CSV table of C-alpha atoms in Angstrom, one decimal:
chain,number,residue,atom,x,y,z
G,1,MET,CA,69.1,78.6,119.5
G,2,ARG,CA,71.1,80.5,122.1
G,3,GLN,CA,69.7,81.0,125.5
G,4,THR,CA,70.7,83.2,128.4
G,5,ARG,CA,69.7,84.7,131.7
G,6,LEU,CA,67.4,87.8,131.6
G,7,SER,CA,69.7,89.9,133.8
G,8,MET,CA,72.9,89.2,131.8
G,9,TRP,CA,72.6,88.6,128.1
G,10,HIS,CA,75.9,87.4,126.6
G,11,SER,CA,76.8,87.0,123.0
G,12,MET,CA,79.3,88.0,120.4
G,13,SER,CA,78.5,91.5,119.0
G,14,HIS,CA,79.2,92.7,115.5
G,15,THR,CA,82.5,94.0,116.8
G,16,SER,CA,83.4,90.5,118.0
G,17,CYS,CA,83.3,91.7,121.6
G,18,GLY,CA,81.2,90.0,124.3
G,19,THR,CA,78.1,91.9,125.1
G,20,ILE,CA,75.9,91.8,128.2
G,21,LEU,CA,72.7,93.7,128.5
G,22,LEU,CA,71.7,94.7,132.0
G,23,THR,CA,68.0,95.5,131.8
G,24,ARG,CA,65.4,97.4,133.7
G,25,LEU,CA,67.2,100.3,135.3
G,26,GLY,CA,65.0,102.6,137.3
G,27,PRO,CA,64.1,106.1,136.2
G,28,VAL,CA,66.3,107.8,138.8
G,29,VAL,CA,70.0,107.2,138.9
G,30,ASN,CA,72.3,109.2,141.2
G,31,PRO,CA,75.4,110.0,139.0
G,32,LYS,CA,77.5,110.8,142.1
G,33,ILE,CA,77.4,107.1,142.9
G,34,LEU,CA,79.5,106.2,139.8
G,35,PHE,CA,81.0,109.2,138.3
G,36,SER,CA,82.1,112.8,139.1
G,37,GLY,CA,82.8,115.5,136.7
G,38,THR,CA,80.1,118.8,132.8
G,39,VAL,CA,78.8,118.0,129.5
G,40,ARG,CA,79.6,119.5,126.2
G,41,CYS,CA,77.6,119.1,123.0
G,42,VAL,CA,79.9,118.9,120.0
G,43,ARG,CA,79.6,122.2,118.2
G,44,LYS,CA,79.0,120.7,114.8
G,45,GLN,CA,76.1,118.8,116.4
G,46,SER,CA,74.7,121.7,118.4
G,47,SER,CA,71.6,122.2,116.2
G,48,ALA,CA,70.8,118.5,116.1
G,49,CYS,CA,71.4,118.2,119.8
G,50,ASP,CA,68.8,120.9,120.5
G,51,HIS,CA,66.1,118.7,119.0
G,52,ALA,CA,67.3,115.3,120.3
G,53,ARG,CA,65.8,113.3,123.1
G,54,ARG,CA,67.5,112.5,126.4
G,55,THR,CA,67.7,109.1,127.9
G,56,SER,CA,67.2,108.5,131.6
G,57,LEU,CA,71.0,108.3,132.0
G,58,TYR,CA,71.6,111.8,130.5
G,59,ASP,CA,72.6,113.4,133.8
G,60,LEU,CA,75.0,110.6,134.4
G,61,HIS,CA,76.8,111.4,131.2
G,62,VAL,CA,76.7,115.1,132.0
G,63,THR,CA,78.4,114.6,135.3
G,64,ASN,CA,81.1,112.4,133.7
G,65,LYS,CA,82.0,115.1,131.2
G,66,GLY,CA,80.5,113.3,128.3
G,67,LYS,CA,80.7,114.9,124.8
G,68,MET,CA,77.1,114.5,123.7
G,69,VAL,CA,76.1,114.0,120.1
G,70,ASN,CA,72.9,113.2,118.3
G,71,PHE,CA,72.7,109.5,117.7
G,72,ALA,CA,69.5,108.1,116.2
G,73,GLY,CA,67.6,111.1,117.6
G,74,PHE,CA,69.0,110.8,121.2
G,75,LEU,CA,71.8,112.7,123.0
G,76,LEU,CA,74.5,110.1,123.7
G,77,PRO,CA,78.1,110.4,124.7
G,78,VAL,CA,80.7,109.9,121.9
G,79,GLN,CA,83.5,110.1,124.5
G,80,TYR,CA,84.3,111.2,128.1
G,81,GLY,CA,86.7,113.8,129.3
G,82,SER,CA,90.1,113.7,127.8
G,83,ASP,CA,89.9,110.1,126.8
G,84,GLY,CA,89.9,109.9,123.0
G,85,ILE,CA,87.6,107.7,121.0
G,86,ALA,CA,90.5,105.5,119.9
G,87,THR,CA,91.6,105.0,123.6
G,88,SER,CA,88.1,104.0,124.6
G,89,HIS,CA,87.8,101.6,121.7
G,90,ARG,CA,91.0,99.9,122.5
G,91,HIS,CA,90.0,99.6,126.2
G,92,THR,CA,86.7,98.0,125.2
G,93,ARG,CA,88.4,95.5,122.8
G,94,SER,CA,90.9,94.4,125.5
G,95,HIS,CA,88.8,94.8,128.7
G,96,CYS,CA,85.2,96.0,128.8
G,97,SER,CA,83.1,99.2,128.8
G,98,LEU,CA,79.6,100.2,129.8
G,99,PHE,CA,77.4,101.8,127.2
G,100,ASP,CA,74.0,103.6,127.4
G,101,VAL,CA,71.7,101.9,124.9
G,102,SER,CA,68.5,103.3,126.4
G,103,HIS,CA,67.7,104.8,123.0
G,104,MET,CA,66.9,101.3,121.7
G,105,LEU,CA,63.2,100.2,121.5
G,106,GLN,CA,62.2,98.4,124.7
G,107,THR,CA,58.8,96.6,124.6
G,108,GLN,CA,56.8,94.5,127.0
G,109,ILE,CA,54.3,92.0,125.7
G,110,HIS,CA,51.5,91.1,128.1
G,111,GLY,CA,48.6,88.7,128.1
G,112,ALA,CA,47.9,84.9,128.1
G,113,ASP,CA,48.5,84.7,124.3
G,114,ARG,CA,51.7,86.7,124.4
G,115,VAL,CA,54.0,83.8,123.3
G,116,ASP,CA,51.9,82.8,120.3
G,117,PHE,CA,51.6,86.5,119.4
G,118,PHE,CA,55.3,87.2,119.4
G,119,GLU,CA,56.2,83.9,117.7
G,120,SER,CA,54.0,85.0,114.8
G,121,LEU,CA,56.3,88.0,114.3
G,122,CYS,CA,59.8,86.6,114.9
G,123,THR,CA,61.9,83.4,114.4
G,124,ALA,CA,62.4,82.6,118.0
G,125,ASP,CA,61.1,79.4,119.8
G,126,ILE,CA,59.8,81.3,122.8
G,127,LYS,CA,57.8,78.4,124.1
G,128,GLY,CA,61.1,76.5,124.4
G,129,LEU,CA,62.8,79.2,126.5
G,130,PRO,CA,63.0,78.7,130.3
G,131,ASP,CA,61.7,81.4,132.6
G,132,ASN,CA,64.0,84.4,132.6
G,133,GLY,CA,65.8,83.0,129.5
G,134,GLY,CA,66.2,84.9,126.3
G,135,CYS,CA,67.6,84.6,122.8
G,136,LEU,CA,68.6,86.6,119.7
G,137,SER,CA,65.9,86.6,117.0
G,138,LEU,CA,64.6,88.5,113.9
G,139,PHE,CA,61.4,90.3,113.0
G,140,THR,CA,60.4,88.9,109.6
G,141,ASN,CA,57.8,89.9,107.0
G,142,GLY,CA,55.2,87.6,105.4
G,143,SER,CA,57.7,86.2,103.0
G,144,GLY,CA,60.3,85.5,105.6
G,145,GLY,CA,62.4,88.5,104.8
G,146,ILE,CA,64.4,90.1,107.6
G,147,LEU,CA,63.0,93.4,109.0
G,148,ASP,CA,65.1,93.8,112.1
G,149,ASP,CA,67.1,91.9,114.7
G,150,LEU,CA,66.1,91.8,118.4
G,151,ILE,CA,66.5,90.1,121.8
G,152,VAL,CA,63.4,88.5,123.4
G,153,SER,CA,63.3,87.4,127.0
G,154,LYS,CA,60.6,85.3,128.7
G,155,THR,CA,60.3,86.7,132.1
G,156,SER,CA,58.9,84.9,135.2
G,157,GLU,CA,56.8,88.0,135.8
G,158,GLY,CA,54.3,87.2,133.1
G,159,TYR,CA,55.5,89.2,130.1
G,160,LEU,CA,57.9,89.1,127.3
G,161,TYR,CA,60.7,91.7,127.2
G,162,VAL,CA,61.9,92.7,123.8
G,163,VAL,CA,64.8,95.0,122.7
G,164,SER,CA,65.1,96.1,119.1
G,165,ASN,CA,66.9,98.8,117.2
G,166,ALA,CA,66.4,102.5,117.6
G,167,SER,CA,66.7,103.1,113.9
G,168,ARG,CA,63.7,100.8,113.3
G,169,ARG,CA,61.7,102.1,116.2
G,170,GLU,CA,58.6,103.3,114.2
G,171,ASN,CA,58.7,100.3,111.9
G,172,ASP,CA,58.9,97.8,114.7
G,173,GLN,CA,56.2,99.7,116.7
G,174,SER,CA,53.9,99.6,113.6
G,175,LEU,CA,54.5,95.9,113.0
G,176,MET,CA,53.6,95.0,116.6
G,177,LEU,CA,50.6,97.3,116.9
G,178,LYS,CA,49.1,96.0,113.6
G,179,ALA,CA,49.6,92.4,114.8
G,180,GLN,CA,48.1,93.2,118.2
G,181,GLU,CA,45.0,94.6,116.5
G,182,LYS,CA,44.6,91.4,114.4
G,183,PHE,CA,45.1,89.2,117.5
G,184,GLN,CA,42.6,91.1,119.6
G,185,LYS,CA,40.0,90.9,116.8
G,186,LEU,CA,40.3,87.1,117.2
G,187,ASN,CA,39.6,87.6,121.0
G,188,LYS,CA,43.2,86.8,121.9
G,189,ASP,CA,44.6,88.1,125.1
G,190,VAL,CA,47.6,90.3,124.2
G,191,SER,CA,48.8,93.8,124.7
G,192,VAL,CA,51.9,95.7,123.7
G,193,GLU,CA,53.6,98.3,125.9
G,194,PHE,CA,56.4,100.5,124.7
G,195,LEU,CA,58.8,101.8,127.4
G,196,GLU,CA,59.9,105.4,127.2
G,197,PRO,CA,63.7,105.9,127.0
G,198,GLU,CA,63.4,109.0,129.1
G,199,GLU,CA,62.0,106.9,131.9
G,200,ARG,CA,63.6,103.4,131.5
G,201,GLY,CA,67.3,103.0,131.2
G,202,LEU,CA,69.2,100.2,129.4
G,203,VAL,CA,72.9,99.6,129.5
G,204,ALA,CA,75.2,97.2,127.7
G,205,LEU,CA,78.5,95.9,129.1
G,206,GLN,CA,80.7,95.1,126.1
G,207,GLY,CA,84.2,93.6,125.8
G,208,PRO,CA,86.0,90.2,126.3
G,209,GLN,CA,86.0,90.7,130.1
G,210,ALA,CA,82.3,91.5,130.4
G,211,TRP,CA,81.5,88.1,131.7
G,212,GLN,CA,83.8,88.6,134.7
G,213,VAL,CA,82.0,91.8,135.9
């Protein structure tokens, strides 16, 4: 099992680039601190963009001239300014880049029985994690089949912090809520809280030099 610090999660992503998740951004970010610049929604995506949700970092992308597209139901930048996608890709593969992944499902698990509860849903040995440590894991069904991949962190603040995929948002929420109901009927102390992407940001620092930042 791989362990990490809560504030900086490091692993090899599916693109073979190092990835670090920097968690728990506040709801208000001043884009002038990091970037300057207007946003364009790609014309082919304009109809979809009209119905997409915005993450808490949307204004940051707007200020940095992000070309916004609908990705998994959220407005996210496909590129910035005059930098092409290929240029950005090569930079990430050779250096590192910061990505808004606030659209991913962020969950907090509270209660005295939170560890037993979440270990019943995934493959992680959460009891064995140190405080503020985390690991990659999988949601599984009753037969051990894989439902989704996730990252779970055991915080020192008395809750588990879980990040799973946006495309499986409704499925993962349903899985956890049904399990919560079963545990509570057994008088177990557990509660599930889903964080709203419009209010809670999440960024990922990806690339071989991410660990140096």
